[in-house]
Short mmCIF file of C-alpha atoms in Angstrom, two decimals:
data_model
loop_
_atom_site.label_atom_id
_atom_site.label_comp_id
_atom_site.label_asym_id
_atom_site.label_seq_id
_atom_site.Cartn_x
_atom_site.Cartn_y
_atom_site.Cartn_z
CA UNK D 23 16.50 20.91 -3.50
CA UNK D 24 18.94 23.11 -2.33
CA UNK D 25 22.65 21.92 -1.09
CA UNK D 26 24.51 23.37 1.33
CA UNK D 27 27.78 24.10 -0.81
CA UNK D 28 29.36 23.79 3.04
CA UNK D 29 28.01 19.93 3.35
CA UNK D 30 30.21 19.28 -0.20
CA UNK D 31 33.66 20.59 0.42
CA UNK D 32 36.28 18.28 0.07
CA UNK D 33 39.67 17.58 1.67
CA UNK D 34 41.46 15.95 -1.17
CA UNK D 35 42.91 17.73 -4.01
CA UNK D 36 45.29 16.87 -6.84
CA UNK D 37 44.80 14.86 -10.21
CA UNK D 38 42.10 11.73 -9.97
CA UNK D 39 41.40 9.21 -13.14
CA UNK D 40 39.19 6.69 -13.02
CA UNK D 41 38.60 3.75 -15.89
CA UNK D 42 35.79 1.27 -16.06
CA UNK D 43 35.72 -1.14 -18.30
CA UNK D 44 32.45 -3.67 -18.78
CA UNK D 45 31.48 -6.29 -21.27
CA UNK D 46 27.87 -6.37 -21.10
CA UNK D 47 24.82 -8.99 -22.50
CA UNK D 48 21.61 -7.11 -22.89
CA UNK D 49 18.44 -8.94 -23.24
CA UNK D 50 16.39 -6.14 -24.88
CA UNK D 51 18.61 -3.23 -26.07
CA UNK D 52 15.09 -1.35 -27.59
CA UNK D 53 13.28 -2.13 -24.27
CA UNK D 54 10.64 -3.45 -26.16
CA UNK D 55 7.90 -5.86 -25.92
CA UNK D 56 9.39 -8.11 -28.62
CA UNK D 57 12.90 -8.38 -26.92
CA UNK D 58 16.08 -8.22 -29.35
CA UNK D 59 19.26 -9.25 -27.65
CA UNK D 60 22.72 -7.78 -27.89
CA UNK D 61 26.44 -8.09 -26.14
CA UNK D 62 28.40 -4.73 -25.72
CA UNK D 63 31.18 -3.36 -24.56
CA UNK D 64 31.29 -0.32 -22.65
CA UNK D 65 34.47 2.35 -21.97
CA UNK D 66 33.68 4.97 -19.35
CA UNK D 67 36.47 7.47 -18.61
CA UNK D 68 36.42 9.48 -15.69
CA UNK D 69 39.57 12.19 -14.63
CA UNK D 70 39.47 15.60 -12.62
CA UNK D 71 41.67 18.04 -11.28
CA UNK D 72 40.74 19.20 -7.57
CA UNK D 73 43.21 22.35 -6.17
CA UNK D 74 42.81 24.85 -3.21
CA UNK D 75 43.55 28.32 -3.06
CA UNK D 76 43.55 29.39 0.42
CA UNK D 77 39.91 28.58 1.47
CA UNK D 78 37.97 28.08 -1.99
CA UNK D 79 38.08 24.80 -3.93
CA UNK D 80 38.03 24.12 -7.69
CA UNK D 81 37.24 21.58 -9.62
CA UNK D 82 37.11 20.44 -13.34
CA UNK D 83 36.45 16.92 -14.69
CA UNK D 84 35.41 15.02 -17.89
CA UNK D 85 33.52 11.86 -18.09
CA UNK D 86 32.77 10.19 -21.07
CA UNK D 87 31.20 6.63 -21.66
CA UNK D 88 31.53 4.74 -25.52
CA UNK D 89 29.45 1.75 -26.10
CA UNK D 90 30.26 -0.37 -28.84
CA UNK D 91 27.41 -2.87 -30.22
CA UNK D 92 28.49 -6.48 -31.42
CA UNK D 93 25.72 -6.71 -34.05
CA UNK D 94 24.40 -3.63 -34.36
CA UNK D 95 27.10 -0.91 -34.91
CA UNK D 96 24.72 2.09 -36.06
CA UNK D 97 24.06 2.21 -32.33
CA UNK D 98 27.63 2.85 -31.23
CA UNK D 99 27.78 6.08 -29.15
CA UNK D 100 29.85 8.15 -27.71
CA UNK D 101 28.63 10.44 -23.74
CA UNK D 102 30.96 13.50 -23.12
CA UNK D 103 30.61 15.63 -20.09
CA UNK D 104 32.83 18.51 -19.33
CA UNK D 105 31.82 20.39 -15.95
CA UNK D 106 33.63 23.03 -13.56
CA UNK D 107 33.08 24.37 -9.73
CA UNK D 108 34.05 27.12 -7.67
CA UNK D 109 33.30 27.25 -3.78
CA UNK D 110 34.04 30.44 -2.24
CA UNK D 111 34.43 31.14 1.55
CA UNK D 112 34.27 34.12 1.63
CA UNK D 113 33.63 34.68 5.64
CA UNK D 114 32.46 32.34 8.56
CA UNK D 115 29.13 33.08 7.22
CA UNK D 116 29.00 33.31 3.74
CA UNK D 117 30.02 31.29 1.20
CA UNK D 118 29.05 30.47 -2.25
CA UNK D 119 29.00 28.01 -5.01
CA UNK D 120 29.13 27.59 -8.92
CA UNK D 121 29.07 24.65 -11.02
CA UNK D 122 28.47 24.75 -14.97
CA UNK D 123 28.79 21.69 -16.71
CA UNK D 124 27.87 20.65 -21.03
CA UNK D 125 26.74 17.31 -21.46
CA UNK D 126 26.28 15.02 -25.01
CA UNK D 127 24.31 11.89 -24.03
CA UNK D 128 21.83 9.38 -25.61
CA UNK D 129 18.97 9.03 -24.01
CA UNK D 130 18.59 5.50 -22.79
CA UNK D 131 15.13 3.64 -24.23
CA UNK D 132 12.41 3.21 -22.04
CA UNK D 133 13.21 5.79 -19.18
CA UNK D 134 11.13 8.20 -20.51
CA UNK D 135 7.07 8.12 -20.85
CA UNK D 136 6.90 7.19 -24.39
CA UNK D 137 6.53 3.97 -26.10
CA UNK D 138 9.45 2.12 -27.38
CA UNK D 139 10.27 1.16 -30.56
CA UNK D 140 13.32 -0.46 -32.37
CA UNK D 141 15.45 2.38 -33.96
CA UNK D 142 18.01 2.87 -36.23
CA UNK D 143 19.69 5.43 -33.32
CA UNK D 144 18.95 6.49 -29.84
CA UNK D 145 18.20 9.73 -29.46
CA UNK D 146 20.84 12.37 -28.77
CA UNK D 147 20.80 14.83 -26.52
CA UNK D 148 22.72 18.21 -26.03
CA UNK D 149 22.57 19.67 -22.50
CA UNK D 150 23.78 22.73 -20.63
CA UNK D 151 23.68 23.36 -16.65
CA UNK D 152 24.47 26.35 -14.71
CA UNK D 153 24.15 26.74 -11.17
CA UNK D 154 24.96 29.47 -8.58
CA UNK D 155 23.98 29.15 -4.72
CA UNK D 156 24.83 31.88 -2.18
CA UNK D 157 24.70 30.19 1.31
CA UNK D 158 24.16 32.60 4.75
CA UNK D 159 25.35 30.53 7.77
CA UNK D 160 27.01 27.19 8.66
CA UNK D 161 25.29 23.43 8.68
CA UNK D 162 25.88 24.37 12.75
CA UNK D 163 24.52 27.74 12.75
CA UNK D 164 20.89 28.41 14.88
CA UNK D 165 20.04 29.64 11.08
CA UNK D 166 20.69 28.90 7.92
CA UNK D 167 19.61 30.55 4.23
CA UNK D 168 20.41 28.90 1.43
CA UNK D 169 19.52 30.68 -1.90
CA UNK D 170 19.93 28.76 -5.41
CA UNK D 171 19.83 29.81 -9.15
CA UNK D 172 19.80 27.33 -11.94
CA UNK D 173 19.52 27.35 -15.84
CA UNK D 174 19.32 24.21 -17.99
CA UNK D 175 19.28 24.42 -21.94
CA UNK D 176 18.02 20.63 -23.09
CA UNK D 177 18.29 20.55 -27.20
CA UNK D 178 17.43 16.95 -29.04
CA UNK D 179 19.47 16.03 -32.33
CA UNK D 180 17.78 13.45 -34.30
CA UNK D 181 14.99 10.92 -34.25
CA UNK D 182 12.24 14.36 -35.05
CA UNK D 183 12.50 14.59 -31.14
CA UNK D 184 13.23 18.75 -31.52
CA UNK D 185 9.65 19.43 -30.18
CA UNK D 186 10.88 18.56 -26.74
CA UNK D 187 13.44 21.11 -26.71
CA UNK D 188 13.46 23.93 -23.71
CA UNK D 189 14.83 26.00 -21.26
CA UNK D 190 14.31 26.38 -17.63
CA UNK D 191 15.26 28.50 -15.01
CA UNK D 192 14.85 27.56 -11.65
CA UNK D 193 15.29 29.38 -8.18
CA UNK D 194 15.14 27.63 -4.79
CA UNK D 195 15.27 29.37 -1.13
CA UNK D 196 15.80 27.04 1.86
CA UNK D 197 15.67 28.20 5.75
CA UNK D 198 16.79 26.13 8.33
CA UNK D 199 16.25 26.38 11.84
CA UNK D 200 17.29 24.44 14.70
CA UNK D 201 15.19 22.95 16.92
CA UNK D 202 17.90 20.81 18.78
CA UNK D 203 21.47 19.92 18.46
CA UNK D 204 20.78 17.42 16.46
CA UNK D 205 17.47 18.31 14.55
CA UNK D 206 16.78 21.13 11.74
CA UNK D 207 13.37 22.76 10.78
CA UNK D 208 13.57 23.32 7.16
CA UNK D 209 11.30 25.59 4.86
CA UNK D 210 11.87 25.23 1.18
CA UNK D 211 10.34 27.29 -2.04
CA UNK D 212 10.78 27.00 -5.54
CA UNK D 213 9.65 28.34 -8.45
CA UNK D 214 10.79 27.25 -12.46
CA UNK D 215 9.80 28.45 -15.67
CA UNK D 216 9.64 26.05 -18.63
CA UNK D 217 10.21 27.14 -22.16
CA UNK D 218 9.56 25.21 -25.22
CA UNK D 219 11.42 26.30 -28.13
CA UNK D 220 9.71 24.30 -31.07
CA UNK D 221 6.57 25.68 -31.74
CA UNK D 222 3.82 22.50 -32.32
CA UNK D 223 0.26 22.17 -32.43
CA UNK D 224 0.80 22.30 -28.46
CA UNK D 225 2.67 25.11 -26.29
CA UNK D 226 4.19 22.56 -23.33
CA UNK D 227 5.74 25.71 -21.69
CA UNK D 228 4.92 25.85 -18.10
CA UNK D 229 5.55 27.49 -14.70
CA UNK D 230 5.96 25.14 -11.41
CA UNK D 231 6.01 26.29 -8.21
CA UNK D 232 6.95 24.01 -4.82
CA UNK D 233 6.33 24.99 -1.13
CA UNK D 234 7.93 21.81 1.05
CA UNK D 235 8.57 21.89 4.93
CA UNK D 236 10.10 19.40 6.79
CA UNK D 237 13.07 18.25 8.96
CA UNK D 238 16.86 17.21 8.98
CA UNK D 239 17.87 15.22 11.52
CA UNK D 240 21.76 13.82 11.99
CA UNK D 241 21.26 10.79 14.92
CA UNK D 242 24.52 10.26 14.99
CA UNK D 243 27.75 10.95 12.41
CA UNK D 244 26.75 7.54 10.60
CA UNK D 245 22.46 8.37 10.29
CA UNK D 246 21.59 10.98 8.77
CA UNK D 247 17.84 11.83 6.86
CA UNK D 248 15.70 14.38 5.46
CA UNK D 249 11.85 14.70 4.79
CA UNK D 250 10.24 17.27 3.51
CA UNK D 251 5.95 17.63 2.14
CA UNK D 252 4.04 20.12 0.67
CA UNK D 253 1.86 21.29 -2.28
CA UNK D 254 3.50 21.49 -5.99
CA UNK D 255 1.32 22.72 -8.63
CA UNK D 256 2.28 23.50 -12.58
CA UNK D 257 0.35 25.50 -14.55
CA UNK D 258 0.42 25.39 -18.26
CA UNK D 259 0.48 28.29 -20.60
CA UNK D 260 -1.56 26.04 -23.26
CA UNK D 261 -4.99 25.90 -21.58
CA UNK D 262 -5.56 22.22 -23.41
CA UNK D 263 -3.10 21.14 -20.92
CA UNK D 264 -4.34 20.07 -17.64
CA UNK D 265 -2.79 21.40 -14.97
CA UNK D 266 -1.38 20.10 -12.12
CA UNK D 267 -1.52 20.28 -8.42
CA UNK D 268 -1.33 18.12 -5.34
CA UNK D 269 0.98 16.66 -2.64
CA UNK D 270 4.82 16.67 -3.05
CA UNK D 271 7.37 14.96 -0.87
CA UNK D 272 10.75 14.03 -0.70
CA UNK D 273 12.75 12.05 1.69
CA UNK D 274 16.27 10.54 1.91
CA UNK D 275 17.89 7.95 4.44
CA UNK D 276 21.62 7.19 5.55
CA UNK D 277 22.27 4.78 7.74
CA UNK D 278 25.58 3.14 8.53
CA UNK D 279 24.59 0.51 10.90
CA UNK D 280 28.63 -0.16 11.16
CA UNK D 281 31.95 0.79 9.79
CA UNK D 282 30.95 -1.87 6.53
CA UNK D 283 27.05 -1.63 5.87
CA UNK D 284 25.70 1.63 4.10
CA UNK D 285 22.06 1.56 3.87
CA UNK D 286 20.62 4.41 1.59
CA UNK D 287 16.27 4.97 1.42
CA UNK D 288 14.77 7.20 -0.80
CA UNK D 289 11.41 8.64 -1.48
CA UNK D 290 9.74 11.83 -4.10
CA UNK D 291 6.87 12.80 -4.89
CA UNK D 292 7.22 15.24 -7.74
CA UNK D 293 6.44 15.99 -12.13
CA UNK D 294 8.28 15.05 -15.24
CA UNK D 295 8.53 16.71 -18.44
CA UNK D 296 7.04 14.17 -20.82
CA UNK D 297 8.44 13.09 -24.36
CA UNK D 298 4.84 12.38 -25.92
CA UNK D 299 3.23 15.00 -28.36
CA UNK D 300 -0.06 16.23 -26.77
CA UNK D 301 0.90 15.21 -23.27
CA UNK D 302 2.40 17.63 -20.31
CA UNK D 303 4.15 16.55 -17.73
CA UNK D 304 3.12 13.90 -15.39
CA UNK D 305 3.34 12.56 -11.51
CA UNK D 306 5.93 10.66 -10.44
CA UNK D 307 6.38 8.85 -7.34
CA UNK D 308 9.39 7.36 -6.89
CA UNK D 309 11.36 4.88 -4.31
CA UNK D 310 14.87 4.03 -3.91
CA UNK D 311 16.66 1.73 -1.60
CA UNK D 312 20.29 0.66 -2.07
CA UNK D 313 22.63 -1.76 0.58
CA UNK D 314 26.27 -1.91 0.23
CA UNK D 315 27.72 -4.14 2.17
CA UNK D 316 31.85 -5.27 2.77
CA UNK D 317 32.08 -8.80 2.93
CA UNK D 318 35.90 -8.52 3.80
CA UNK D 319 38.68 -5.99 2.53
CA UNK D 320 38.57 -7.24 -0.22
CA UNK D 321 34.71 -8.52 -1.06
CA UNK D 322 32.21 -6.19 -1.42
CA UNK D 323 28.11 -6.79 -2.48
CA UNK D 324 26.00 -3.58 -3.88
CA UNK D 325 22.50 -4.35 -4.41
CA UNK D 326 19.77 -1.36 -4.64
CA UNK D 327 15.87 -1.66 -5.87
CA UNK D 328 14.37 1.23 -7.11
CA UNK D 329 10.19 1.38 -8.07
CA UNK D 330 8.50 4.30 -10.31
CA UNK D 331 4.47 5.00 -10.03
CA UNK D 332 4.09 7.56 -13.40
CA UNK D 333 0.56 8.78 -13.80
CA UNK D 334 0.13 10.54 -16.94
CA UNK D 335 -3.68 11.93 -16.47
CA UNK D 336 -3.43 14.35 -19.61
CA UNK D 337 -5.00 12.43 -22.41
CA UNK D 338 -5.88 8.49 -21.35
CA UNK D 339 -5.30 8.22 -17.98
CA UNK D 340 -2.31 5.87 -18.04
CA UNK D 341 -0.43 4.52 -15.15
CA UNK D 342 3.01 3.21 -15.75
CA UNK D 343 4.84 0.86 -12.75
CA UNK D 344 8.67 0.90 -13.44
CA UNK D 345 10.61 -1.97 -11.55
CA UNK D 346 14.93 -1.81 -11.43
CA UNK D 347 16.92 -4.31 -9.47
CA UNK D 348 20.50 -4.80 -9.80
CA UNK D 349 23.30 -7.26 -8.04
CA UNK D 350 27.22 -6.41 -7.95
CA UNK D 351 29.55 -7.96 -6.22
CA UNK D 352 33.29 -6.24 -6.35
CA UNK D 353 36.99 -7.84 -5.94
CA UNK D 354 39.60 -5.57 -4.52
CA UNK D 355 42.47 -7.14 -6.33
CA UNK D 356 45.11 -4.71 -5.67
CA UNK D 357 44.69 -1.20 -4.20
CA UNK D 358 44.29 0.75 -7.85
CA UNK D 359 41.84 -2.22 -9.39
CA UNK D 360 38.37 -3.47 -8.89
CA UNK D 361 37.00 -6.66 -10.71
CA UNK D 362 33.57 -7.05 -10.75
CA UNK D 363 30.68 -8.81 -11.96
CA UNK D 364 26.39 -7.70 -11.81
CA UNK D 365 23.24 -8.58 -12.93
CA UNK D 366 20.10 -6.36 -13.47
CA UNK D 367 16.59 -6.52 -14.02
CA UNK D 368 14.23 -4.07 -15.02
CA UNK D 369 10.68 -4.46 -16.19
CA UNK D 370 7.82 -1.69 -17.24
CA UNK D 371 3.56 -2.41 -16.66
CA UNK D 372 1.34 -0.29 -18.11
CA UNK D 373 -2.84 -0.39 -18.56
CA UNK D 374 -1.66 0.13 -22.45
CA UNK D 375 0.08 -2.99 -23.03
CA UNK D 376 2.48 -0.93 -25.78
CA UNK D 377 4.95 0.49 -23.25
CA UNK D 378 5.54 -2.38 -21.69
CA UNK D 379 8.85 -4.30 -21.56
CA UNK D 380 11.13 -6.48 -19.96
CA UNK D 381 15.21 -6.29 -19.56
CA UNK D 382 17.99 -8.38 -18.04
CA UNK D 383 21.51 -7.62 -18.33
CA UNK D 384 24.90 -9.35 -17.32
CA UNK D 385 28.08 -7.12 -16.09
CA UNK D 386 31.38 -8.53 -15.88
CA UNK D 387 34.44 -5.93 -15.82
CA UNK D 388 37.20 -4.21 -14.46
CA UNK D 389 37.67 -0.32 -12.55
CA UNK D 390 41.33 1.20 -11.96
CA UNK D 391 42.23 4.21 -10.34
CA UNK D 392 44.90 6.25 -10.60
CA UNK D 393 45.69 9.45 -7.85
CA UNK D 394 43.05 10.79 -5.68
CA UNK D 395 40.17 8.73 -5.57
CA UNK D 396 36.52 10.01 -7.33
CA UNK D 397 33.50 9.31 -5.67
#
């Protein structure tokens, strides 16, 4: 989906950190049907450096998150994530936007389509993002054009999980139009080519193409939603893959009934790569929704539910049903600190009993600030 680089500027600017520190139990760290227990703790650094020069905005930050097992140490890990931006206004018109960003993460188990297992590491995963946008018109214009250009580079270090290696490039044109003051006509294509780099028994490269119209409409200044549907379809360059093709959709909610409830809906309608040998992508549909609530100024209660529908049709007609939902409540304790405490629960069904898996955690920690506050 495009994004209006003009909908993302920012008025603050200057030096932000931002600290969170969690002690965490975990009732099934493998996310596996046999459930193995663990406590960690968890260090997630967060700092950026936002400036202005006349009317274009730059920005460069580094988050990082280390996990340290009680029991289990091989599984220690480290995330690191170094990114960069540039907006440009360059008229009343045009502006543009670019973003690049390396990222070294583990890849959490059970979030992708394969079964889990109890290993001696989680895999590792080496990732690199460019993105450039040129935007033609204002969010208030009569029209808009919105033209975006993005390259990913995903490499896997260990675990033999190098056959899921590739490289996409991606290129999205949006149109709006308006219809009324407060009401957009949108018209959205895209088109990505997938490149595996490992060469298997299978070729998973691909080329997906998306054709999505829909609306934007702004109620007021605290409602706000999008909804776009259409046709996606992926053809494989390995004809033992089946294709895809079918309905996509997306949709997102905002609605701040009042000046201390946020409620956020979500919808898609879309494929995933997948991380089994011998089996392309698959559908996804996917639903979000997420309340966050202020008790007082100083109480605050996040709760959000989120429900995945994976159909992966390639070689046994599997259907996956992903569950998440999580509980925090936060205590302003002074203006730079944040205590708080959460609970989360997330389960997997399958029709082959071997991916499934249950999980419950238990949060308790602490987030300080320091200069201009990150969101």
């Amino acid at each position: 989906m495009c994004v209006s680089p003009n909908s993302v500027m920012a008025k603050e600017t200057g030096f932000g950190a931002q600290t969170k520190i969690s002690a965490l139990s975990d009732s099934n760290i493998f996310r596996t049907r046999n459930e193995y227990s663990e406590q960690l703790l968890a260090v997630e650094p967060w700092v950026s450096f936002k400036e202005e020069y006349g009317k274009h905005d730059f920005d460069i930050s580094y988050r990082g998150k280390y996990v340290n097992y009680k029991n289990n140490s091989a599984l220690n890990y480290g995330d690191h994530k170094v990114s960069g931006s540039a907006i440009f206004d360059h008229s009343s018109k045009f502006m543009s936007h670019f973003k690049v960003s390396l990222e070294d993460k583990i890849e959490t188990p059970g979030i992708n389509n394969s079964i889990t297992q109890i290993i001696d590491e989680f895999n590792q995963r080496h990732i690199v993002d460019f993105s450039a946008i040129g935007e033609y018109g204002r969010d208030n214009s009569i029209g808009q054009f919105i033209l975006e250009y993005k390259k990913s580079s995903n490499t896997y270090k260990n675990n033999q999980q190098d056959f899921r290696d590739y490289d996409s490039d991606r290129i999205t044109a949006s149109f709006f139009y308006r219809l009324a003051p407060k009401t957009r006509l949108l018209i959205e294509a895209s088109s990505s080519d997938v490149k595996y780099n490992k060469n298997t028994n299978f070729n998973y490269s691909s080329r997906y193409n998306n054709y999505l119209i829909g609306a934007e409409w702004q109620a007021t200044a605290k409602t706000k939603s999008v909804f776009k549907i259409g046709l996606q379809e992926q053809d494989f360059e390995n004809n033992a893959l089946n294709d895809i093709s079918g309905l996509s959709y997306y949709a997102d909610i905002y609605w701040r009934a009042n000046t201390y409830s946020l409620l956020q809906l979500g919808a898609s309608r879309t494929t995933s790569e997948s991380s089994e040998i011998g089996i392309g992508s698959f559908i996804r549909n996917s639903y979000t929704a997420r309340l966050t609530h202020s008790l007082s100024n100083t109480f605050s209660v996040n709760t959000a539910f989120k429900f995945n529908k994976d159909d992966v049709v390639f070689s046994d007609n599997r259907t996956d049903k992903y569950r998440n939902l999580s509980f925090n409540l936060t205590h302003k304790t002074h203006k730079d600190f944040n205590l708080f405490i959460g609970t989360e629960f997330s389960q997997r069904d399958s029709i082959d009993t071997r991916y499934e898996y249950d999980v419950r955690t238990i949060s308790i920690g602490i987030i300080g600030h320091f200069g201009r506050k990150l969101k």
